[in-house]
Amino acid sequence: MRGGNKDFMAVKKRVLSGMRPTGRLHLGHLLGALNNWVKLQEQYDCFYMVADWHALMSEYEDTKLLRENSIEMTRDFIAAGLDPEKSVIFIQSHVPEHLELAMVFSDITPLGWVERCPTYKEQLREVKGRDLTTYGFLGYPVLQAADIALYKASAVPVGIDQLPHLELTREIIRRFNTLYGGRLFPEPDPLLTRVPKLLGLDNRKMSKSYGNFIALSDTPEEIAKKVAGMITDPKRIKLSDRGHPDICNVFSYYSIFSDQAALDKIRQSCEGAKTGCTECKKALAVALAEYLEPMRKKAAALSDDDIRDILRSGDKSARAAALETMAAVRDVVNFA
Ligand code: TRP
Ligand code: SF4
């Protein structure tokens, strides 16, 4: 923003979003969130955050990679097109006010709201091998509400899975505004990122724990190897069998970067049994590597010092906004 026309900037709506640094970013993050975050930079005043406190909540037993993941995630952010000249890119734990506001929100959030949160119940049920029955993890959405309110964001780009957290955020903010007589915080709207779900390489849900993804930082060789192992139309055994692109995961990967004309062509040669699956996958691997190449180059060109500089300046801008909000919060709750 920074440097832009102030009066104009003041009317831009504020956006905040974040991701947990739990590993390398992959195609799912790019298509499900990052590409959209990049676009929003043109229209909104954007704050993008490395949510390391949220990572700690679920990964507290093993934090060996946390620092590296935060730095590499920032690198991937920039490589994907987040621009530190346009957006504030920062680390959540570098702005201590997140916790101050989370504490205020904790005080006004009924236990039932967090206990009933569907994502909480689902995680307790589904996450194996880690004990998530902690005091901190129960408060996951309360901290998320604080992340959003701290910057008075009125729009939050998220996927469908995060909608319960957004709803809870709105309720907590409504309660705060009612209790402390004012409209200090706007009730944020979700900006739903609607994307066709891209499955993992093995046709299961794309997930860090399955290791079935293509990372933004994968080399062309790694991509070729991963794509070669993809499952295709199971009914197509011989080259002369007609293929069914609509049930083939390889075809859905083509749709990431292909226009309609190109897709029609692939469909025709598949349905007409003109191309074999091995050939089809080889071509996909080449095209995917080409699609990711600019990002890989950009990521490689950034030194660790560059990343630290970007974060230092982002942390500073975020902190300034956060301090201002917290001063107002302290005032309305009548802290001396
Ligand atoms: N919970 C979000 C996720 O897992 C990450 C997150 C933390 C977030 N704080 C946020 C997203 C604030 C949007 C706004 O994806
Ligand atoms: Fe899938 Fe391509 Fe094989 Fe058709 S030719 S089934 S799209 S891999």
CSV table of C-alpha atoms and ligand atoms in Angstrom, one decimal:
chain,number,residue,atom,x,y,z
A,1,MET,CA,0.0,0.0,0.0
A,2,ARG,CA,2.4,1.6,1.2
A,3,GLY,CA,3.4,4.5,-0.9
A,4,GLY,CA,0.0,4.6,-2.6
A,5,ASN,CA,-2.6,7.4,-2.6
A,6,LYS,CA,-3.8,7.4,1.0
A,7,ASP,CA,-7.3,8.7,0.4
A,8,PHE,CA,-7.9,6.1,-2.2
A,9,MET,CA,-6.5,3.3,0.0
A,10,ALA,CA,-8.7,4.3,2.8
A,11,VAL,CA,-11.8,3.2,0.9
A,12,LYS,CA,-10.4,-0.1,-0.1
A,13,LYS,CA,-11.9,-3.0,1.8
A,14,ARG,CA,-9.6,-4.9,4.1
A,15,VAL,CA,-8.9,-8.6,3.5
A,16,LEU,CA,-7.2,-10.9,5.9
A,17,SER,CA,-6.3,-14.6,5.4
A,18,GLY,CA,-3.8,-17.0,6.6
A,19,MET,CA,-2.4,-20.5,6.2
A,20,ARG,CA,-0.8,-22.8,8.7
A,21,PRO,CA,2.9,-23.5,8.0
A,22,THR,CA,2.8,-27.3,8.3
A,23,GLY,CA,4.7,-28.2,5.1
A,24,ARG,CA,5.5,-27.3,1.6
A,25,LEU,CA,2.7,-25.7,-0.4
A,26,HIS,CA,1.2,-27.7,-3.2
A,27,LEU,CA,-1.1,-27.4,-6.2
A,28,GLY,CA,-4.1,-27.6,-3.9
A,29,HIS,CA,-3.1,-24.5,-2.0
A,30,LEU,CA,-2.3,-22.7,-5.3
A,31,LEU,CA,-5.7,-23.4,-6.9
A,32,GLY,CA,-7.7,-23.4,-3.8
A,33,ALA,CA,-6.4,-20.2,-2.3
A,34,LEU,CA,-3.2,-18.5,-3.5
A,35,ASN,CA,-4.2,-17.7,-7.0
A,36,ASN,CA,-7.3,-16.0,-5.6
A,37,TRP,CA,-5.2,-14.2,-2.9
A,38,VAL,CA,-3.1,-12.8,-5.7
A,39,LYS,CA,-6.1,-11.5,-7.6
A,40,LEU,CA,-7.5,-9.9,-4.5
A,41,GLN,CA,-4.4,-7.7,-4.2
A,42,GLU,CA,-5.7,-5.5,-7.0
A,43,GLN,CA,-9.0,-4.7,-5.4
A,44,TYR,CA,-8.5,-4.9,-1.6
A,45,ASP,CA,-6.1,-3.9,1.1
A,46,CYS,CA,-4.7,-7.3,1.8
A,47,PHE,CA,-3.1,-8.9,4.9
A,48,TYR,CA,-1.7,-12.4,4.4
A,49,MET,CA,-0.5,-14.2,7.4
A,50,VAL,CA,1.7,-17.2,8.2
A,51,ALA,CA,-0.5,-18.7,11.0
A,52,ASP,CA,2.2,-20.3,13.1
A,53,TRP,CA,0.3,-20.1,16.3
A,54,HIS,CA,-2.4,-22.2,14.6
A,55,ALA,CA,0.3,-24.6,13.4
A,56,LEU,CA,1.6,-25.0,17.0
A,57,MET,CA,-1.9,-25.9,18.2
A,58,SER,CA,-1.9,-29.1,16.2
A,59,GLU,CA,1.8,-29.8,15.8
A,60,TYR,CA,3.0,-28.9,19.3
A,61,GLU,CA,4.6,-32.4,19.8
A,62,ASP,CA,7.1,-31.9,17.0
A,63,THR,CA,8.1,-28.4,16.1
A,64,LYS,CA,11.4,-29.2,14.5
A,65,LEU,CA,10.3,-27.9,11.0
A,66,LEU,CA,8.1,-25.0,12.1
A,67,ARG,CA,10.6,-22.3,11.5
A,68,GLU,CA,11.7,-23.6,8.2
A,69,ASN,CA,8.1,-24.2,7.1
A,70,SER,CA,7.2,-20.6,8.0
A,71,ILE,CA,10.1,-19.2,5.9
A,72,GLU,CA,9.4,-21.6,3.0
A,73,MET,CA,5.8,-20.8,3.0
A,74,THR,CA,6.5,-17.1,2.7
A,75,ARG,CA,8.8,-17.9,-0.2
A,76,ASP,CA,6.0,-19.8,-1.9
A,77,PHE,CA,3.6,-17.0,-1.2
A,78,ILE,CA,5.9,-14.5,-3.0
A,79,ALA,CA,6.7,-17.0,-5.8
A,80,ALA,CA,3.0,-17.5,-6.4
A,81,GLY,CA,2.5,-13.8,-6.9
A,82,LEU,CA,1.8,-12.2,-3.5
A,83,ASP,CA,3.5,-8.8,-3.8
A,84,PRO,CA,5.0,-7.2,-0.6
A,85,GLU,CA,4.5,-3.8,-2.3
A,86,LYS,CA,0.8,-4.5,-2.4
A,87,SER,CA,0.1,-6.7,0.5
A,88,VAL,CA,1.2,-7.0,4.1
A,89,ILE,CA,2.8,-10.4,4.4
A,90,PHE,CA,3.6,-11.3,8.0
A,91,ILE,CA,4.0,-13.9,10.7
A,92,GLN,CA,1.2,-14.3,13.2
A,93,SER,CA,3.5,-14.9,16.2
A,94,HIS,CA,5.5,-11.8,15.5
A,95,VAL,CA,2.4,-9.7,16.4
A,96,PRO,CA,1.7,-10.5,20.0
A,97,GLU,CA,-1.6,-8.6,19.9
A,98,HIS,CA,-3.2,-11.6,18.3
A,99,LEU,CA,-3.1,-13.3,21.7
A,100,GLU,CA,-4.3,-10.3,23.6
A,101,LEU,CA,-7.4,-10.0,21.5
A,102,ALA,CA,-7.8,-13.8,21.5
A,103,MET,CA,-7.9,-13.6,25.3
A,104,VAL,CA,-10.6,-11.0,25.3
A,105,PHE,CA,-12.6,-13.1,22.8
A,106,SER,CA,-12.0,-16.2,25.0
A,107,ASP,CA,-13.6,-14.4,27.9
A,108,ILE,CA,-16.8,-13.6,25.9
A,109,THR,CA,-17.1,-16.9,24.0
A,110,PRO,CA,-19.5,-19.4,25.5
A,111,LEU,CA,-17.9,-22.8,25.9
A,112,GLY,CA,-20.8,-24.4,23.9
A,113,TRP,CA,-19.9,-22.4,20.8
A,114,VAL,CA,-16.4,-23.9,20.6
A,115,GLU,CA,-17.3,-27.3,21.8
A,116,ARG,CA,-20.0,-27.6,19.1
A,117,CYS,CA,-17.9,-26.3,16.3
A,118,PRO,CA,-18.1,-28.9,13.5
A,119,THR,CA,-14.4,-28.6,12.5
A,120,TYR,CA,-13.4,-29.2,16.1
A,121,LYS,CA,-15.5,-32.3,16.5
A,122,GLU,CA,-14.3,-33.6,13.1
A,123,GLN,CA,-10.6,-33.1,13.9
A,124,LEU,CA,-11.0,-34.9,17.3
A,125,ARG,CA,-12.6,-37.8,15.5
A,126,GLU,CA,-10.3,-38.0,12.5
A,127,VAL,CA,-6.8,-36.9,13.4
A,128,LYS,CA,-5.0,-39.9,14.6
A,129,GLY,CA,-1.7,-40.2,16.5
A,130,ARG,CA,-1.9,-36.8,18.0
A,131,ASP,CA,-3.6,-35.6,21.1
A,132,LEU,CA,-5.7,-32.6,20.2
A,133,THR,CA,-7.8,-32.6,23.4
A,134,THR,CA,-5.9,-29.6,24.6
A,135,TYR,CA,-7.1,-26.3,26.1
A,136,GLY,CA,-5.4,-24.4,23.2
A,137,PHE,CA,-6.9,-26.4,20.4
A,138,LEU,CA,-10.4,-25.9,21.6
A,139,GLY,CA,-9.7,-22.2,21.2
A,140,TYR,CA,-8.6,-22.5,17.6
A,141,PRO,CA,-11.5,-20.6,16.1
A,142,VAL,CA,-11.3,-18.0,18.8
A,143,LEU,CA,-7.8,-17.1,17.8
A,144,GLN,CA,-8.9,-17.1,14.2
A,145,ALA,CA,-11.6,-14.6,15.1
A,146,ALA,CA,-9.0,-12.5,16.7
A,147,ASP,CA,-6.7,-12.7,13.6
A,148,ILE,CA,-9.5,-11.3,11.5
A,149,ALA,CA,-10.9,-8.7,14.0
A,150,LEU,CA,-7.4,-7.4,14.8
A,151,TYR,CA,-7.1,-5.9,11.3
A,152,LYS,CA,-10.8,-5.0,11.1
A,153,ALA,CA,-11.0,-7.2,8.0
A,154,SER,CA,-14.4,-7.2,6.3
A,155,ALA,CA,-13.7,-10.0,3.9
A,156,VAL,CA,-11.9,-13.3,4.4
A,157,PRO,CA,-11.0,-15.5,1.4
A,158,VAL,CA,-11.5,-19.1,2.5
A,159,GLY,CA,-12.5,-22.5,1.3
A,160,ILE,CA,-15.8,-24.1,2.3
A,161,ASP,CA,-14.1,-26.0,5.1
A,162,GLN,CA,-13.5,-22.8,6.9
A,163,LEU,CA,-17.1,-21.5,6.8
A,164,PRO,CA,-17.9,-22.7,10.4
A,165,HIS,CA,-14.9,-20.6,11.6
A,166,LEU,CA,-16.1,-17.6,9.8
A,167,GLU,CA,-19.6,-18.0,11.2
A,168,LEU,CA,-18.1,-18.2,14.7
A,169,THR,CA,-16.0,-15.2,14.1
A,170,ARG,CA,-19.2,-13.2,13.1
A,171,GLU,CA,-20.9,-14.4,16.3
A,172,ILE,CA,-18.0,-13.5,18.6
A,173,ILE,CA,-17.7,-10.1,17.0
A,174,ARG,CA,-21.4,-9.5,17.3
A,175,ARG,CA,-21.2,-10.3,21.0
A,176,PHE,CA,-18.2,-8.1,21.5
A,177,ASN,CA,-19.9,-5.2,19.7
A,178,THR,CA,-23.1,-5.7,21.8
A,179,LEU,CA,-21.3,-6.0,25.1
A,180,TYR,CA,-19.0,-3.1,24.6
A,181,GLY,CA,-21.4,-0.7,23.0
A,182,GLY,CA,-20.1,-0.1,19.6
A,183,ARG,CA,-19.2,-1.2,16.2
A,184,LEU,CA,-15.5,-1.5,16.7
A,185,PHE,CA,-15.3,-4.5,14.4
A,186,PRO,CA,-17.1,-5.2,11.1
A,187,GLU,CA,-18.7,-8.6,10.7
A,188,PRO,CA,-16.5,-10.2,8.1
A,189,ASP,CA,-17.9,-11.9,5.0
A,190,PRO,CA,-16.3,-15.0,3.6
A,191,LEU,CA,-15.0,-14.7,0.0
A,192,LEU,CA,-15.6,-18.2,-1.1
A,193,THR,CA,-13.0,-19.6,-3.4
A,194,ARG,CA,-15.0,-21.8,-5.6
A,195,VAL,CA,-12.7,-24.3,-7.3
A,196,PRO,CA,-13.4,-27.8,-8.6
A,197,LYS,CA,-11.8,-30.1,-6.2
A,198,LEU,CA,-8.5,-31.5,-7.4
A,199,LEU,CA,-7.8,-34.9,-6.0
A,200,GLY,CA,-4.4,-36.1,-4.9
A,201,LEU,CA,-2.2,-38.1,-7.3
A,202,ASP,CA,-3.7,-41.4,-6.0
A,203,ASN,CA,-7.3,-40.2,-6.4
A,204,ARG,CA,-7.6,-39.8,-2.6
A,205,LYS,CA,-8.2,-36.4,-1.0
A,206,MET,CA,-5.0,-34.2,-1.6
A,207,SER,CA,-3.3,-34.1,1.7
A,208,LYS,CA,0.0,-33.5,3.3
A,209,SER,CA,-0.3,-36.7,5.4
A,210,TYR,CA,-0.9,-38.8,2.3
A,211,GLY,CA,2.1,-37.3,0.4
A,212,ASN,CA,0.0,-37.4,-2.8
A,213,PHE,CA,0.6,-34.0,-4.1
A,214,ILE,CA,2.8,-32.0,-6.4
A,215,ALA,CA,4.6,-29.3,-4.5
A,216,LEU,CA,5.1,-25.8,-6.0
A,217,SER,CA,8.8,-26.4,-5.5
A,218,ASP,CA,8.9,-29.8,-7.2
A,219,THR,CA,11.5,-30.2,-10.0
A,220,PRO,CA,10.4,-31.3,-13.5
A,221,GLU,CA,12.0,-34.7,-12.7
A,222,GLU,CA,10.0,-35.0,-9.5
A,223,ILE,CA,6.8,-34.0,-11.3
A,224,ALA,CA,7.5,-36.5,-14.1
A,225,LYS,CA,7.9,-39.3,-11.6
A,226,LYS,CA,4.8,-38.4,-9.6
A,227,VAL,CA,2.6,-38.0,-12.7
A,228,ALA,CA,3.9,-41.3,-14.2
A,229,GLY,CA,2.4,-43.0,-11.1
A,230,MET,CA,-1.1,-41.5,-11.5
A,231,ILE,CA,-4.1,-43.8,-11.9
A,232,THR,CA,-5.9,-43.3,-15.2
A,233,ASP,CA,-9.2,-44.7,-16.5
A,234,PRO,CA,-9.2,-48.2,-15.0
A,235,LYS,CA,-11.3,-49.6,-17.9
A,236,ARG,CA,-8.6,-48.6,-20.4
A,237,ILE,CA,-6.2,-51.4,-20.5
A,238,LYS,CA,-5.0,-51.5,-24.1
A,239,LEU,CA,-4.2,-48.5,-26.3
A,240,SER,CA,-7.1,-49.5,-28.5
A,241,ASP,CA,-9.6,-49.2,-25.7
A,242,ARG,CA,-11.6,-45.9,-25.7
A,243,GLY,CA,-10.8,-43.8,-22.7
A,244,HIS,CA,-13.2,-41.9,-20.4
A,245,PRO,CA,-11.6,-38.6,-19.5
A,246,ASP,CA,-14.4,-37.6,-17.2
A,247,ILE,CA,-13.4,-40.3,-14.7
A,248,CYS,CA,-9.7,-39.8,-15.2
A,249,ASN,CA,-7.7,-37.8,-12.7
A,250,VAL,CA,-5.1,-37.1,-15.3
A,251,PHE,CA,-7.6,-35.2,-17.3
A,252,SER,CA,-8.7,-33.1,-14.4
A,253,TYR,CA,-5.1,-32.1,-13.9
A,254,TYR,CA,-5.0,-30.9,-17.5
A,255,SER,CA,-7.8,-28.5,-16.7
A,256,ILE,CA,-5.6,-26.6,-14.3
A,257,PHE,CA,-3.9,-24.8,-17.1
A,258,SER,CA,-5.5,-25.8,-20.3
A,259,ASP,CA,-8.1,-23.8,-22.2
A,260,GLN,CA,-11.2,-25.3,-23.6
A,261,ALA,CA,-9.8,-26.0,-27.1
A,262,ALA,CA,-6.8,-27.8,-25.7
A,263,LEU,CA,-9.0,-29.8,-23.4
A,264,ASP,CA,-11.3,-30.8,-26.3
A,265,LYS,CA,-8.3,-32.1,-28.2
A,266,ILE,CA,-7.2,-34.2,-25.3
A,267,ARG,CA,-10.7,-35.5,-24.8
A,268,GLN,CA,-10.9,-36.5,-28.5
A,269,SER,CA,-7.7,-38.4,-28.6
A,270,CYS,CA,-8.5,-40.2,-25.4
A,271,GLU,CA,-12.1,-41.1,-26.4
A,272,GLY,CA,-10.9,-42.0,-29.9
A,273,ALA,CA,-8.2,-44.2,-28.5
A,274,LYS,CA,-5.5,-42.2,-30.3
A,275,THR,CA,-3.2,-41.4,-27.5
A,276,GLY,CA,-2.0,-43.9,-24.9
A,277,CYS,CA,-2.2,-43.1,-21.2
A,278,THR,CA,1.6,-43.2,-20.8
A,279,GLU,CA,2.0,-40.6,-23.5
A,280,CYS,CA,-0.8,-38.5,-22.1
A,281,LYS,CA,0.8,-38.5,-18.7
A,282,LYS,CA,4.2,-37.6,-20.1
A,283,ALA,CA,2.7,-34.6,-21.8
A,284,LEU,CA,0.9,-33.6,-18.6
A,285,ALA,CA,4.1,-33.7,-16.6
A,286,VAL,CA,5.9,-31.5,-19.1
A,287,ALA,CA,3.0,-29.0,-19.2
A,288,LEU,CA,2.7,-29.0,-15.4
A,289,ALA,CA,6.5,-28.4,-15.0
A,290,GLU,CA,6.2,-25.5,-17.4
A,291,TYR,CA,3.2,-24.1,-15.6
A,292,LEU,CA,5.2,-24.1,-12.3
A,293,GLU,CA,8.5,-23.0,-13.8
A,294,PRO,CA,8.0,-19.3,-13.3
A,295,MET,CA,7.2,-19.9,-9.6
A,296,ARG,CA,10.2,-22.2,-9.1
A,297,LYS,CA,12.5,-19.6,-10.7
A,298,LYS,CA,11.1,-16.8,-8.5
A,299,ALA,CA,11.4,-18.9,-5.4
A,300,ALA,CA,15.0,-19.8,-6.2
A,301,ALA,CA,15.9,-16.1,-6.8
A,302,LEU,CA,14.9,-15.2,-3.3
A,303,SER,CA,17.6,-15.5,-0.6
A,304,ASP,CA,16.7,-16.2,3.0
A,305,ASP,CA,17.7,-12.6,3.7
A,306,ASP,CA,15.2,-11.4,1.1
A,307,ILE,CA,12.5,-13.4,2.8
A,308,ARG,CA,13.5,-12.1,6.3
A,309,ASP,CA,13.4,-8.5,4.9
A,310,ILE,CA,10.0,-8.9,3.5
A,311,LEU,CA,8.7,-10.4,6.7
A,312,ARG,CA,10.4,-7.7,8.8
A,313,SER,CA,8.6,-5.0,6.9
A,314,GLY,CA,5.2,-6.9,6.9
A,315,ASP,CA,5.5,-7.6,10.6
A,316,LYS,CA,6.0,-3.9,11.2
A,317,SER,CA,2.9,-2.8,9.2
A,318,ALA,CA,0.8,-5.5,10.8
A,319,ARG,CA,1.9,-4.6,14.2
A,320,ALA,CA,1.1,-0.9,13.7
A,321,ALA,CA,-2.4,-1.8,12.7
A,322,ALA,CA,-2.7,-4.3,15.6
A,323,LEU,CA,-1.6,-1.9,18.2
A,324,GLU,CA,-4.1,0.7,17.1
A,325,THR,CA,-6.9,-1.8,17.3
A,326,MET,CA,-5.8,-3.1,20.7
A,327,ALA,CA,-5.7,0.4,22.1
A,328,ALA,CA,-9.3,0.8,21.2
A,329,VAL,CA,-10.2,-2.6,22.7
A,330,ARG,CA,-8.5,-1.7,26.0
A,331,ASP,CA,-10.4,1.5,26.0
A,332,VAL,CA,-13.9,0.0,25.5
A,333,VAL,CA,-13.3,-2.8,28.0
A,334,ASN,CA,-12.1,-0.2,30.5
A,335,PHE,CA,-8.7,-1.5,31.2
A,336,ALA,CA,-6.9,1.2,33.3
B,1,TRP,N1,-7.7,-21.9,10.0
B,1,TRP,C1,-7.2,-21.5,8.7
B,1,TRP,C2,-6.9,-22.8,7.9
B,1,TRP,O1,-6.6,-23.8,8.4
B,1,TRP,C3,-5.9,-20.7,8.8
B,1,TRP,C4,-6.2,-19.4,9.4
B,1,TRP,C5,-5.7,-19.0,10.6
B,1,TRP,C6,-7.0,-18.3,8.9
B,1,TRP,N2,-6.2,-17.7,10.9
B,1,TRP,C7,-6.9,-17.3,9.9
B,1,TRP,C8,-7.7,-18.2,7.7
B,1,TRP,C9,-7.7,-16.1,9.6
B,1,TRP,C10,-8.4,-17.0,7.5
B,1,TRP,C11,-8.4,-16.0,8.5
B,1,TRP,O2,-6.9,-22.8,6.7
B,2,SF4,FE1,-6.7,-40.3,-18.8
B,2,SF4,FE2,-5.1,-39.4,-20.8
B,2,SF4,FE3,-5.4,-42.0,-20.4
B,2,SF4,FE4,-7.4,-40.5,-21.4
B,2,SF4,S1,-5.5,-40.9,-22.4
B,2,SF4,S2,-7.6,-42.1,-19.8
B,2,SF4,S3,-7.2,-38.6,-20.2
B,2,SF4,S4,-4.5,-40.6,-19.0
